[in-house]
Amino acid sequence: MKHLTQCTLAVVAALALTLGATTAAQAAGKLSIYHWFEYIPQELLDKFAAQHDVEVVMDTYDSNEAMLATLKAGALGEYDVAVPGDYMVAILIQEGMLDPIADGERKNMGNIKASFASPSYDPGWKHSIPYQGGTTSFAVDTAQYSGDINTTDILFNPPAELRGKINMLDSQGEVLTMAALHLGIPQCSQDRSQLEAVNDLLQNAKQHWASFNSDTAKEVLVSGDVTVGMIYDGFGAKARSEKASLQYAFPKQGWVNWMDNVVLLKDAPNRANAILFMDFLLEPENIAAVTNYARYVDAVKGSEAFRDPDLASQPESNPPAGISGAFIETCDQATQEVYDRIWTAVKK
Amino acid sequence: MAGGATIEGSNTTATYEQARTWLLLPAWITLAVLVLTPVLLMLVYSFLTKEFRGGVIWEFSFAAYEQFFCDRGLFGDDPCSMEWTYINIFWRSIWQAGLATLLCLCIGFPTAYFIATRPERVRPMWVFLITIPYWVNLLIRTVSMRFMLREEGPVNNFLTWTHIIDEPIQMINTNFAVQVGLFYSYLPFMVLPIYAAVERYNFTLSEAAADLYATKWVILRRVLIPTVKPGVIAGCILVFVPSLGAFLAPDLLGGAKNFMIGSLIEEQFKGNAGNWPFGAAASMILLSSVLVLLMIYARSQVRPRRVHSEGA
């Protein structure tokens, strides 16, 4: 009995040592992921865990801002990787919350498609790798509404039959960018009359909105709680697979473009595993598993071979030619404070 | 055996008199570490300068409290006028929580009375039945409530099926749904303290009152309720306080269209606003108002309690 206890102690001590040895090149131990909700298939995490003999743990968030807040409130040093959107990568770099990765540390960087060679928010992919890209607009239940859906009037100036039947994403960035597109004004405008116009627009439209919800954006559409719901394209495709009458809109005024990225966080407790995870996600077969699950678009050469054949032709991934979306811009502090006041006024 | 049972002068108290400080130490440490420190931290934060995109700068500032009471327009440079936004949010939450408390009291009191008047053998079973649903996480229960209340949910289906209504009623994303959610979330906090009080109630008092020609209504009003009042008030506090800070029910059942105190504070810490000092200030204002309410209650309790313990 005594021997057994000693044996156990030795094993535990050895395990603790391995876990503590974060700089070890050999992958053993743990990987902590901070990720969007419903975005990566569990099987893929299991595959990584088996391949590299690590324990994978994941927590989820429902907006870029919520992720930033958690990291700022002391979670830095707890997670290895996170999956921020384009503008949030820029903010995280500015805040010094990412760990730069030296050239050659990641083996699979050559797999990134040429068109994604160097994004403006992280030139040369020094802190991140591309994960999934897509758009944000809204979906409409065409069984309930037969009018033209490809206009932002649906959200901000809805026809009578859609009033009180609209779910908005609980995300300041996306709602205010859509509002700017609707009004045809630049994002982060400092022009007072334009900011007042945004404020008036939202104050007026609010009475027609039923709810603000991000993580139930798909469910409220499928269940019929609402007829119109702001949603991401791939999430909208999933919603359509559960309710065929849902149609994703490409408003003529534009929509929100975004690119999510896997970043290496500062003070990552398992840095080596995080690098392995990035290489893992740059392999065509693995990233295609994410793409098939989340139904967006990835940026890895050769992943098409592993993608579901119907993905390329799904309507949500094929915006009409001639109109385009806009990436969310990061405003300066003074403008952001006005945006915050507008947002609080919407929800007061 | 709580409350009235610990009357001064019992032998047990004397036995442990000397060890008292040591016996109380764990409780004091727990309180200091888990309650006082976070509250003090929030108090300090509420007087700091906010950092852009969350966080604080260690510079003293009244800005957070000023923002609460002072409206400076959309661009922040108008002269200060009274800010009603946050006071309205507080008022809405207090109204909502008060209504939930009243609802819980109306249903909880008869329920507690019913359980306390069952034979002693089956009472634990009734209490157990009341608590069973609360073994499930609050989030899951609130989401289930969404399913129940939605337009094509069981409640509407039943009502249309029985022809009580012709068209489904819009219940989800209304204040009604929030009320139902709060009521359902916190009902046991009302039932259990009242049950504990009614169980200790000496029913021969009711019989004595009846012998003196008191009607059932008079017995309830003049004998039963005054005796179990501490339980009722404890139940009301236990329902009112968490309802005031609740954000799950307003978010999931009310549609998050209107801030409640809880969601307003949450937004300051994890939302877009990222204004930690303001979130801390709103928490401190909330905490102070609740403390004042509790102190008013404590004051009103001091005299009546003495009279009761002499009578018991």
Short mmCIF file of N, CA and C in Angstrom, two decimals, chain A residues 176-233:
data_model
loop_
_atom_site.label_atom_id
_atom_site.label_comp_id
_atom_site.label_asym_id
_atom_site.label_seq_id
_atom_site.Cartn_x
_atom_site.Cartn_y
_atom_site.Cartn_z
N LEU A 176 -23.54 49.04 -35.43
CA LEU A 176 -23.21 50.41 -35.82
C LEU A 176 -22.60 50.47 -37.22
N THR A 177 -21.85 49.43 -37.61
CA THR A 177 -21.31 49.41 -38.97
C THR A 177 -22.44 49.26 -39.99
N MET A 178 -23.41 48.39 -39.69
CA MET A 178 -24.55 48.26 -40.58
C MET A 178 -25.31 49.58 -40.69
N ALA A 179 -25.41 50.29 -39.56
CA ALA A 179 -26.11 51.57 -39.57
C ALA A 179 -25.37 52.58 -40.45
N ALA A 180 -24.03 52.58 -40.35
CA ALA A 180 -23.24 53.48 -41.20
C ALA A 180 -23.43 53.14 -42.67
N LEU A 181 -23.45 51.85 -42.99
CA LEU A 181 -23.66 51.44 -44.37
C LEU A 181 -25.04 51.87 -44.85
N HIS A 182 -26.03 51.71 -43.98
CA HIS A 182 -27.40 52.08 -44.33
C HIS A 182 -27.48 53.57 -44.67
N LEU A 183 -26.78 54.39 -43.86
CA LEU A 183 -26.83 55.83 -44.08
C LEU A 183 -25.84 56.29 -45.15
N GLY A 184 -24.96 55.38 -45.57
CA GLY A 184 -23.97 55.74 -46.57
C GLY A 184 -22.93 56.71 -46.06
N ILE A 185 -22.60 56.61 -44.77
CA ILE A 185 -21.57 57.49 -44.21
C ILE A 185 -20.36 56.64 -43.83
N PRO A 186 -19.17 57.25 -43.74
CA PRO A 186 -17.99 56.47 -43.38
C PRO A 186 -18.06 56.00 -41.93
N GLN A 187 -17.42 54.84 -41.66
CA GLN A 187 -17.33 54.37 -40.27
C GLN A 187 -16.44 55.30 -39.48
N CYS A 188 -16.67 55.36 -38.18
CA CYS A 188 -15.85 56.17 -37.27
C CYS A 188 -15.86 57.64 -37.69
N SER A 189 -16.92 58.06 -38.34
CA SER A 189 -17.00 59.45 -38.75
C SER A 189 -16.98 60.34 -37.51
N GLN A 190 -16.27 61.47 -37.62
CA GLN A 190 -16.24 62.41 -36.51
C GLN A 190 -17.19 63.57 -36.74
N ASP A 191 -17.85 63.53 -37.88
CA ASP A 191 -18.79 64.60 -38.24
C ASP A 191 -20.02 64.50 -37.33
N ARG A 192 -20.29 65.58 -36.61
CA ARG A 192 -21.35 65.53 -35.60
C ARG A 192 -22.73 65.26 -36.20
N SER A 193 -23.00 65.85 -37.36
CA SER A 193 -24.34 65.64 -37.92
C SER A 193 -24.50 64.18 -38.34
N GLN A 194 -23.40 63.58 -38.79
CA GLN A 194 -23.48 62.16 -39.17
C GLN A 194 -23.67 61.27 -37.94
N LEU A 195 -22.98 61.59 -36.85
CA LEU A 195 -23.13 60.79 -35.63
C LEU A 195 -24.55 60.94 -35.08
N GLU A 196 -25.07 62.18 -35.15
CA GLU A 196 -26.44 62.39 -34.70
C GLU A 196 -27.42 61.60 -35.56
N ALA A 197 -27.11 61.52 -36.86
CA ALA A 197 -27.98 60.76 -37.77
C ALA A 197 -27.99 59.28 -37.38
N VAL A 198 -26.82 58.74 -37.03
CA VAL A 198 -26.75 57.35 -36.59
C VAL A 198 -27.59 57.16 -35.34
N ASN A 199 -27.42 58.09 -34.38
CA ASN A 199 -28.17 58.01 -33.13
C ASN A 199 -29.68 58.04 -33.39
N ASP A 200 -30.13 58.99 -34.23
CA ASP A 200 -31.57 59.10 -34.54
C ASP A 200 -32.07 57.83 -35.21
N LEU A 201 -31.26 57.32 -36.15
CA LEU A 201 -31.67 56.12 -36.88
C LEU A 201 -31.93 54.96 -35.91
N LEU A 202 -30.98 54.74 -34.97
CA LEU A 202 -31.12 53.61 -34.04
C LEU A 202 -32.26 53.85 -33.06
N GLN A 203 -32.40 55.11 -32.58
CA GLN A 203 -33.50 55.41 -31.66
C GLN A 203 -34.85 55.10 -32.30
N ASN A 204 -34.94 55.40 -33.60
CA ASN A 204 -36.19 55.17 -34.31
C ASN A 204 -36.44 53.70 -34.58
N ALA A 205 -35.35 53.01 -34.96
CA ALA A 205 -35.50 51.62 -35.38
C ALA A 205 -35.74 50.70 -34.19
N LYS A 206 -35.27 51.13 -33.02
CA LYS A 206 -35.29 50.25 -31.86
C LYS A 206 -36.69 49.70 -31.55
N GLN A 207 -37.70 50.56 -31.71
CA GLN A 207 -39.05 50.13 -31.38
C GLN A 207 -39.50 48.93 -32.24
N HIS A 208 -38.84 48.73 -33.38
CA HIS A 208 -39.25 47.63 -34.25
C HIS A 208 -38.49 46.34 -33.96
N TRP A 209 -37.49 46.41 -33.07
CA TRP A 209 -36.66 45.24 -32.80
C TRP A 209 -37.21 44.46 -31.62
N ALA A 210 -37.23 43.14 -31.77
CA ALA A 210 -37.76 42.30 -30.70
C ALA A 210 -36.71 42.02 -29.64
N SER A 211 -35.47 41.81 -30.07
CA SER A 211 -34.46 41.40 -29.10
C SER A 211 -33.05 41.66 -29.62
N PHE A 212 -32.10 41.63 -28.67
CA PHE A 212 -30.68 41.67 -28.99
C PHE A 212 -30.08 40.35 -28.52
N ASN A 213 -29.66 39.50 -29.42
CA ASN A 213 -29.07 38.24 -29.00
C ASN A 213 -28.09 37.75 -30.02
N SER A 214 -26.90 37.35 -29.58
CA SER A 214 -25.91 36.83 -30.51
C SER A 214 -25.88 35.31 -30.49
N ASP A 215 -25.73 34.72 -29.30
CA ASP A 215 -25.54 33.27 -29.29
C ASP A 215 -26.82 32.50 -29.61
N THR A 216 -27.98 33.15 -29.57
CA THR A 216 -29.19 32.46 -30.00
C THR A 216 -29.65 32.97 -31.36
N ALA A 217 -28.74 33.64 -32.11
CA ALA A 217 -29.13 34.26 -33.39
C ALA A 217 -29.75 33.24 -34.35
N LYS A 218 -29.20 32.03 -34.38
CA LYS A 218 -29.73 31.00 -35.28
C LYS A 218 -31.05 30.44 -34.74
N GLU A 219 -31.04 30.16 -33.44
CA GLU A 219 -32.19 29.49 -32.83
C GLU A 219 -33.47 30.32 -32.94
N VAL A 220 -33.36 31.66 -32.75
CA VAL A 220 -34.57 32.48 -32.79
C VAL A 220 -35.17 32.51 -34.20
N LEU A 221 -34.30 32.35 -35.22
CA LEU A 221 -34.80 32.32 -36.60
C LEU A 221 -35.47 30.98 -36.89
N VAL A 222 -34.79 29.91 -36.50
CA VAL A 222 -35.30 28.57 -36.79
C VAL A 222 -36.62 28.33 -36.05
N SER A 223 -36.69 28.79 -34.79
CA SER A 223 -37.89 28.53 -33.99
C SER A 223 -39.06 29.42 -34.41
N GLY A 224 -38.78 30.48 -35.20
CA GLY A 224 -39.86 31.36 -35.62
C GLY A 224 -40.16 32.46 -34.62
N ASP A 225 -39.31 32.62 -33.60
CA ASP A 225 -39.49 33.74 -32.68
C ASP A 225 -39.46 35.06 -33.43
N VAL A 226 -38.57 35.13 -34.42
CA VAL A 226 -38.47 36.34 -35.23
C VAL A 226 -38.48 35.96 -36.71
N THR A 227 -38.78 36.91 -37.57
CA THR A 227 -38.78 36.67 -39.02
C THR A 227 -37.48 37.14 -39.63
N VAL A 228 -36.87 38.17 -39.01
CA VAL A 228 -35.60 38.70 -39.49
C VAL A 228 -34.58 38.59 -38.37
N GLY A 229 -33.37 38.17 -38.68
CA GLY A 229 -32.34 38.13 -37.64
C GLY A 229 -30.98 38.41 -38.24
N MET A 230 -30.24 39.34 -37.59
CA MET A 230 -28.85 39.54 -38.01
C MET A 230 -28.10 38.25 -37.74
N ILE A 231 -27.20 37.88 -38.66
CA ILE A 231 -26.52 36.59 -38.49
C ILE A 231 -25.27 36.58 -39.36
N TYR A 232 -24.31 35.72 -39.01
CA TYR A 232 -23.12 35.51 -39.83
C TYR A 232 -23.47 34.53 -40.94
N ASP A 233 -22.77 34.61 -42.08
CA ASP A 233 -23.20 33.82 -43.25
C ASP A 233 -23.23 32.31 -43.00
#
